[in-house]
């Protein structure tokens, strides 16, 4: 029997709701077709933004959305995407498939999307090929209540009130596609850009520096030492590649048990990365005032056969839902340092929440994992300890069970995952005086996925548990994520 021990007297603090954030890039069919279809589309829309997609995203309470990239951000010039659509510049999207970008989805459209979803926008500025003035004026355009020429241009384009956007990224992957910079050079460039990222309202902006790729601890050290006094957050990017090889990443749906457990153990590497990066941050910022923003994470597989390799379109299985659950458990257990995370990406790209085909839309297992974890948003984390068998082959074994707990409004939220793809696991939840519980579950075979004609994975009510003597005993099916709402006696 597996055991989950909870101690509600020990907590790392509040779980920032933004760790359940999303990322949307001008890449493949994420923006165009996935989110934006244009006002004249027969697909029901609001000013060109798909209503079905917005409604689905509202249901999982998306807290924050990063845009316009990714690599795209460092070639994006925001002024190309404002004003009358017929006058907007057409550019080649060099990073993603070489397609022509007509800029019909720009700043106003993105910020309207965020208003429709009810989430905070997170705009990533162009440092790789842009200018300090461009970024400074983008912030002014979006946030200034004054009657400066830049703010007046916003009004001429139909928006009177400033949007008061808080989150601004100062470049993306500037160690690679964002300018191939060395850490020392980027730290200086960052300081220059950040000097001109100004506050225009009483809502101060949060400047997010480009952080390391995976285990580049030197990058973190240099940025913390040289530039931390000028940023409020620093990013971290880490993708889970099923095979561990960028040349042949593995199929999204066609994999065996070895690759399943290999993927989960690679996802768990996030724990080591956050622990080690946090240790560096702690030396410069012992009060933990700077956020670690994991603003790109998720499973990256080979594209679906027959699709454009530059569009990064992949299906999504129960394995993805479990990778999401493991990442959430890691972010939650480090909630004193991790203040935001953005899965890559929201629609039709990489580990997506939603896939679309014309007017059709499907919700992936990953979407449902976000749904099951949403109760943790803004709740007080409760320390948990899992005692469980190891499953999987040598070298890629993982604990059979993973968990997170939190409390809010007098109720306890508990999420449990069974990573064992073959067997039900009985989990004893101890440390609370449980009086009552209700639960929902997502489960299926490790390769199970939803397609446009049939839904095989979705959230259902769950009742295979007992409450006795203040303890909860759960019979958790193979390959599952369950969410409990608990009342104490
Ligand atoms: O998410 C896809 C790409 O991965 C992003 O554009 C880039 O930042 C990262 O390398």
PDB file of N, CA and C in Angstrom, residues 24-33 35-36 67-69 71-73 75-82 85-107 109-110 310-311 345:
ATOM      1  N   UNK A  24       1.092  31.025 -25.766  1.00  0.00           N
ATOM      2  CA  UNK A  24       0.566  30.960 -27.141  1.00  0.00           C
ATOM      3  C   UNK A  24       1.510  31.735 -28.055  1.00  0.00           C
ATOM      4  N   UNK A  25       2.013  31.070 -29.064  1.00  0.00           N
ATOM      5  CA  UNK A  25       3.003  31.685 -29.973  1.00  0.00           C
ATOM      6  C   UNK A  25       2.436  31.725 -31.385  1.00  0.00           C
ATOM      7  N   UNK A  26       2.952  32.634 -32.188  1.00  0.00           N
ATOM      8  CA  UNK A  26       2.625  32.631 -33.621  1.00  0.00           C
ATOM      9  C   UNK A  26       3.409  31.475 -34.234  1.00  0.00           C
ATOM     10  N   UNK A  27       2.855  30.315 -34.139  1.00  0.00           N
ATOM     11  CA  UNK A  27       3.537  29.075 -34.521  1.00  0.00           C
ATOM     12  C   UNK A  27       2.470  28.095 -35.000  1.00  0.00           C
ATOM     13  N   UNK A  28       2.611  27.598 -36.218  1.00  0.00           N
ATOM     14  CA  UNK A  28       1.648  26.618 -36.716  1.00  0.00           C
ATOM     15  C   UNK A  28       0.231  27.153 -36.598  1.00  0.00           C
ATOM     16  N   UNK A  29      -0.649  26.329 -36.026  1.00  0.00           N
ATOM     17  CA  UNK A  29      -2.054  26.744 -35.914  1.00  0.00           C
ATOM     18  C   UNK A  29      -2.443  27.091 -34.478  1.00  0.00           C
ATOM     19  N   UNK A  30      -1.472  27.604 -33.721  1.00  0.00           N
ATOM     20  CA  UNK A  30      -1.821  28.031 -32.363  1.00  0.00           C
ATOM     21  C   UNK A  30      -2.713  29.273 -32.438  1.00  0.00           C
ATOM     22  N   UNK A  31      -2.170  30.358 -33.004  1.00  0.00           N
ATOM     23  CA  UNK A  31      -2.961  31.598 -33.075  1.00  0.00           C
ATOM     24  C   UNK A  31      -3.992  31.488 -34.205  1.00  0.00           C
ATOM     25  N   UNK A  32      -3.500  31.352 -35.437  1.00  0.00           N
ATOM     26  CA  UNK A  32      -4.430  31.349 -36.579  1.00  0.00           C
ATOM     27  C   UNK A  32      -5.055  29.968 -36.711  1.00  0.00           C
ATOM     28  N   UNK A  33      -6.363  29.936 -36.745  1.00  0.00           N
ATOM     29  CA  UNK A  33      -7.191  28.721 -36.762  1.00  0.00           C
ATOM     30  C   UNK A  33      -7.478  28.222 -35.355  1.00  0.00           C
ATOM     31  N   UNK A  35      -6.995  29.897 -32.339  1.00  0.00           N
ATOM     32  CA  UNK A  35      -7.577  30.928 -31.464  1.00  0.00           C
ATOM     33  C   UNK A  35      -8.317  31.964 -32.295  1.00  0.00           C
ATOM     34  N   UNK A  36      -7.681  32.364 -33.390  1.00  0.00           N
ATOM     35  CA  UNK A  36      -8.195  33.486 -34.170  1.00  0.00           C
ATOM     36  C   UNK A  36      -8.593  33.017 -35.558  1.00  0.00           C
ATOM     37  N   UNK A  67       2.703  35.593 -24.652  1.00  0.00           N
ATOM     38  CA  UNK A  67       2.568  35.860 -26.091  1.00  0.00           C
ATOM     39  C   UNK A  67       3.587  36.931 -26.462  1.00  0.00           C
ATOM     40  N   UNK A  68       4.091  37.095 -27.692  1.00  0.00           N
ATOM     41  CA  UNK A  68       3.750  36.357 -28.918  1.00  0.00           C
ATOM     42  C   UNK A  68       4.701  35.193 -29.197  1.00  0.00           C
ATOM     43  N   UNK A  69       5.705  34.990 -28.404  1.00  0.00           N
ATOM     44  CA  UNK A  69       6.615  33.846 -28.491  1.00  0.00           C
ATOM     45  C   UNK A  69       7.381  33.826 -27.209  1.00  0.00           C
ATOM     46  N   UNK A  71      10.460  31.937 -29.840  1.00  0.00           N
ATOM     47  CA  UNK A  71      11.396  32.433 -30.853  1.00  0.00           C
ATOM     48  C   UNK A  71      10.780  33.566 -31.668  1.00  0.00           C
ATOM     49  N   UNK A  72       9.468  33.459 -31.917  1.00  0.00           N
ATOM     50  CA  UNK A  72       8.799  34.471 -32.735  1.00  0.00           C
ATOM     51  C   UNK A  72       8.957  35.868 -32.111  1.00  0.00           C
ATOM     52  N   UNK A  73       8.963  35.921 -30.776  1.00  0.00           N
ATOM     53  CA  UNK A  73       8.999  37.220 -30.088  1.00  0.00           C
ATOM     54  C   UNK A  73      10.231  38.031 -30.483  1.00  0.00           C
ATOM     55  N   UNK A  75      11.641  38.233 -33.257  1.00  0.00           N
ATOM     56  CA  UNK A  75      11.578  38.793 -34.619  1.00  0.00           C
ATOM     57  C   UNK A  75      10.323  39.629 -34.809  1.00  0.00           C
ATOM     58  N   UNK A  76       9.573  39.800 -33.731  1.00  0.00           N
ATOM     59  CA  UNK A  76       8.281  40.470 -33.813  1.00  0.00           C
ATOM     60  C   UNK A  76       8.429  41.962 -33.529  1.00  0.00           C
ATOM     61  N   UNK A  77       7.828  42.766 -34.404  1.00  0.00           N
ATOM     62  CA  UNK A  77       7.847  44.218 -34.222  1.00  0.00           C
ATOM     63  C   UNK A  77       6.403  44.649 -34.019  1.00  0.00           C
ATOM     64  N   UNK A  78       6.081  45.027 -32.797  1.00  0.00           N
ATOM     65  CA  UNK A  78       4.682  45.181 -32.398  1.00  0.00           C
ATOM     66  C   UNK A  78       3.919  46.189 -33.246  1.00  0.00           C
ATOM     67  N   UNK A  79       4.618  47.186 -33.770  1.00  0.00           N
ATOM     68  CA  UNK A  79       3.896  48.197 -34.553  1.00  0.00           C
ATOM     69  C   UNK A  79       3.369  47.634 -35.873  1.00  0.00           C
ATOM     70  N   UNK A  80       3.932  46.483 -36.298  1.00  0.00           N
ATOM     71  CA  UNK A  80       3.405  45.834 -37.514  1.00  0.00           C
ATOM     72  C   UNK A  80       2.017  45.240 -37.261  1.00  0.00           C
ATOM     73  N   UNK A  81       1.645  45.107 -35.992  1.00  0.00           N
ATOM     74  CA  UNK A  81       0.395  44.402 -35.659  1.00  0.00           C
ATOM     75  C   UNK A  81      -0.655  45.308 -35.032  1.00  0.00           C
ATOM     76  N   UNK A  82      -0.603  46.619 -35.321  1.00  0.00           N
ATOM     77  CA  UNK A  82      -1.667  47.518 -34.831  1.00  0.00           C
ATOM     78  C   UNK A  82      -2.223  48.308 -36.009  1.00  0.00           C
ATOM     79  N   UNK A  85      -6.329  46.599 -40.389  1.00  0.00           N
ATOM     80  CA  UNK A  85      -5.722  45.307 -40.756  1.00  0.00           C
ATOM     81  C   UNK A  85      -5.141  45.308 -42.171  1.00  0.00           C
ATOM     82  N   UNK A  86      -5.822  46.032 -43.070  1.00  0.00           N
ATOM     83  CA  UNK A  86      -5.347  45.998 -44.463  1.00  0.00           C
ATOM     84  C   UNK A  86      -3.983  46.663 -44.621  1.00  0.00           C
ATOM     85  N   UNK A  87      -3.612  47.475 -43.628  1.00  0.00           N
ATOM     86  CA  UNK A  87      -2.308  48.155 -43.733  1.00  0.00           C
ATOM     87  C   UNK A  87      -1.203  47.423 -42.981  1.00  0.00           C
ATOM     88  N   UNK A  88      -1.552  46.317 -42.344  1.00  0.00           N
ATOM     89  CA  UNK A  88      -0.531  45.666 -41.498  1.00  0.00           C
ATOM     90  C   UNK A  88       0.509  44.945 -42.363  1.00  0.00           C
ATOM     91  N   UNK A  89       1.722  44.985 -41.871  1.00  0.00           N
ATOM     92  CA  UNK A  89       2.847  44.438 -42.634  1.00  0.00           C
ATOM     93  C   UNK A  89       2.769  42.909 -42.707  1.00  0.00           C
ATOM     94  N   UNK A  90       3.118  42.378 -43.839  1.00  0.00           N
ATOM     95  CA  UNK A  90       3.210  40.916 -43.995  1.00  0.00           C
ATOM     96  C   UNK A  90       4.682  40.544 -43.840  1.00  0.00           C
ATOM     97  N   UNK A  91       4.939  39.577 -43.008  1.00  0.00           N
ATOM     98  CA  UNK A  91       6.328  39.171 -42.748  1.00  0.00           C
ATOM     99  C   UNK A  91       6.450  37.656 -42.852  1.00  0.00           C
ATOM    100  N   UNK A  92       7.665  37.187 -43.056  1.00  0.00           N
ATOM    101  CA  UNK A  92       7.882  35.738 -43.082  1.00  0.00           C
ATOM    102  C   UNK A  92       8.183  35.277 -41.659  1.00  0.00           C
ATOM    103  N   UNK A  93       7.480  34.230 -41.254  1.00  0.00           N
ATOM    104  CA  UNK A  93       7.749  33.651 -39.932  1.00  0.00           C
ATOM    105  C   UNK A  93       8.923  32.681 -40.087  1.00  0.00           C
ATOM    106  N   UNK A  94      10.128  33.233 -39.935  1.00  0.00           N
ATOM    107  CA  UNK A  94      11.346  32.457 -40.226  1.00  0.00           C
ATOM    108  C   UNK A  94      11.538  31.267 -39.305  1.00  0.00           C
ATOM    109  N   UNK A  95      11.045  31.367 -38.104  1.00  0.00           N
ATOM    110  CA  UNK A  95      11.254  30.276 -37.152  1.00  0.00           C
ATOM    111  C   UNK A  95      10.342  29.095 -37.403  1.00  0.00           C
ATOM    112  N   UNK A  96       9.121  29.393 -37.855  1.00  0.00           N
ATOM    113  CA  UNK A  96       8.110  28.346 -37.856  1.00  0.00           C
ATOM    114  C   UNK A  96       7.463  28.163 -39.220  1.00  0.00           C
ATOM    115  N   UNK A  97       8.151  27.373 -40.045  1.00  0.00           N
ATOM    116  CA  UNK A  97       7.570  26.932 -41.318  1.00  0.00           C
ATOM    117  C   UNK A  97       7.698  27.924 -42.448  1.00  0.00           C
ATOM    118  N   UNK A  98       8.281  29.094 -42.211  1.00  0.00           N
ATOM    119  CA  UNK A  98       8.492  30.070 -43.280  1.00  0.00           C
ATOM    120  C   UNK A  98       7.192  30.600 -43.883  1.00  0.00           C
ATOM    121  N   UNK A  99       6.093  30.512 -43.134  1.00  0.00           N
ATOM    122  CA  UNK A  99       4.808  30.973 -43.676  1.00  0.00           C
ATOM    123  C   UNK A  99       4.709  32.487 -43.546  1.00  0.00           C
ATOM    124  N   UNK A 100       3.790  33.068 -44.335  1.00  0.00           N
ATOM    125  CA  UNK A 100       3.625  34.517 -44.248  1.00  0.00           C
ATOM    126  C   UNK A 100       2.652  34.845 -43.110  1.00  0.00           C
ATOM    127  N   UNK A 101       3.121  35.717 -42.254  1.00  0.00           N
ATOM    128  CA  UNK A 101       2.340  36.192 -41.096  1.00  0.00           C
ATOM    129  C   UNK A 101       1.736  37.531 -41.525  1.00  0.00           C
ATOM    130  N   UNK A 102       0.414  37.632 -41.473  1.00  0.00           N
ATOM    131  CA  UNK A 102      -0.186  38.895 -41.942  1.00  0.00           C
ATOM    132  C   UNK A 102      -0.450  39.879 -40.798  1.00  0.00           C
ATOM    133  N   UNK A 103      -0.034  39.523 -39.605  1.00  0.00           N
ATOM    134  CA  UNK A 103      -0.170  40.410 -38.450  1.00  0.00           C
ATOM    135  C   UNK A 103      -1.614  40.796 -38.125  1.00  0.00           C
ATOM    136  N   UNK A 104      -2.573  39.971 -38.567  1.00  0.00           N
ATOM    137  CA  UNK A 104      -3.975  40.317 -38.268  1.00  0.00           C
ATOM    138  C   UNK A 104      -4.301  40.084 -36.792  1.00  0.00           C
ATOM    139  N   UNK A 105      -3.473  39.298 -36.116  1.00  0.00           N
ATOM    140  CA  UNK A 105      -3.614  39.139 -34.664  1.00  0.00           C
ATOM    141  C   UNK A 105      -2.435  39.873 -34.041  1.00  0.00           C
ATOM    142  N   UNK A 106      -2.733  41.003 -33.428  1.00  0.00           N
ATOM    143  CA  UNK A 106      -1.658  41.811 -32.834  1.00  0.00           C
ATOM    144  C   UNK A 106      -1.993  42.162 -31.394  1.00  0.00           C
ATOM    145  N   UNK A 107      -1.438  43.271 -30.927  1.00  0.00           N
ATOM    146  CA  UNK A 107      -1.565  43.636 -29.512  1.00  0.00           C
ATOM    147  C   UNK A 107      -3.026  43.761 -29.063  1.00  0.00           C
ATOM    148  N   UNK A 109      -5.735  42.488 -30.383  1.00  0.00           N
ATOM    149  CA  UNK A 109      -6.440  41.202 -30.436  1.00  0.00           C
ATOM    150  C   UNK A 109      -5.994  40.314 -29.267  1.00  0.00           C
ATOM    151  N   UNK A 110      -4.696  40.310 -28.985  1.00  0.00           N
ATOM    152  CA  UNK A 110      -4.211  39.488 -27.870  1.00  0.00           C
ATOM    153  C   UNK A 110      -4.816  39.951 -26.547  1.00  0.00           C
ATOM    154  N   UNK A 310       7.397  22.248 -39.247  1.00  0.00           N
ATOM    155  CA  UNK A 310       7.594  23.555 -38.598  1.00  0.00           C
ATOM    156  C   UNK A 310       6.409  23.981 -37.759  1.00  0.00           C
ATOM    157  N   UNK A 311       5.337  23.173 -37.732  1.00  0.00           N
ATOM    158  CA  UNK A 311       4.129  23.590 -37.005  1.00  0.00           C
ATOM    159  C   UNK A 311       3.992  22.924 -35.627  1.00  0.00           C
ATOM    160  N   UNK A 345       2.180  24.352 -25.717  1.00  0.00           N
ATOM    161  CA  UNK A 345       1.515  25.619 -25.839  1.00  0.00           C
ATOM    162  C   UNK A 345       0.007  25.387 -25.769  1.00  0.00           C
TER     163      UNK A 345
END
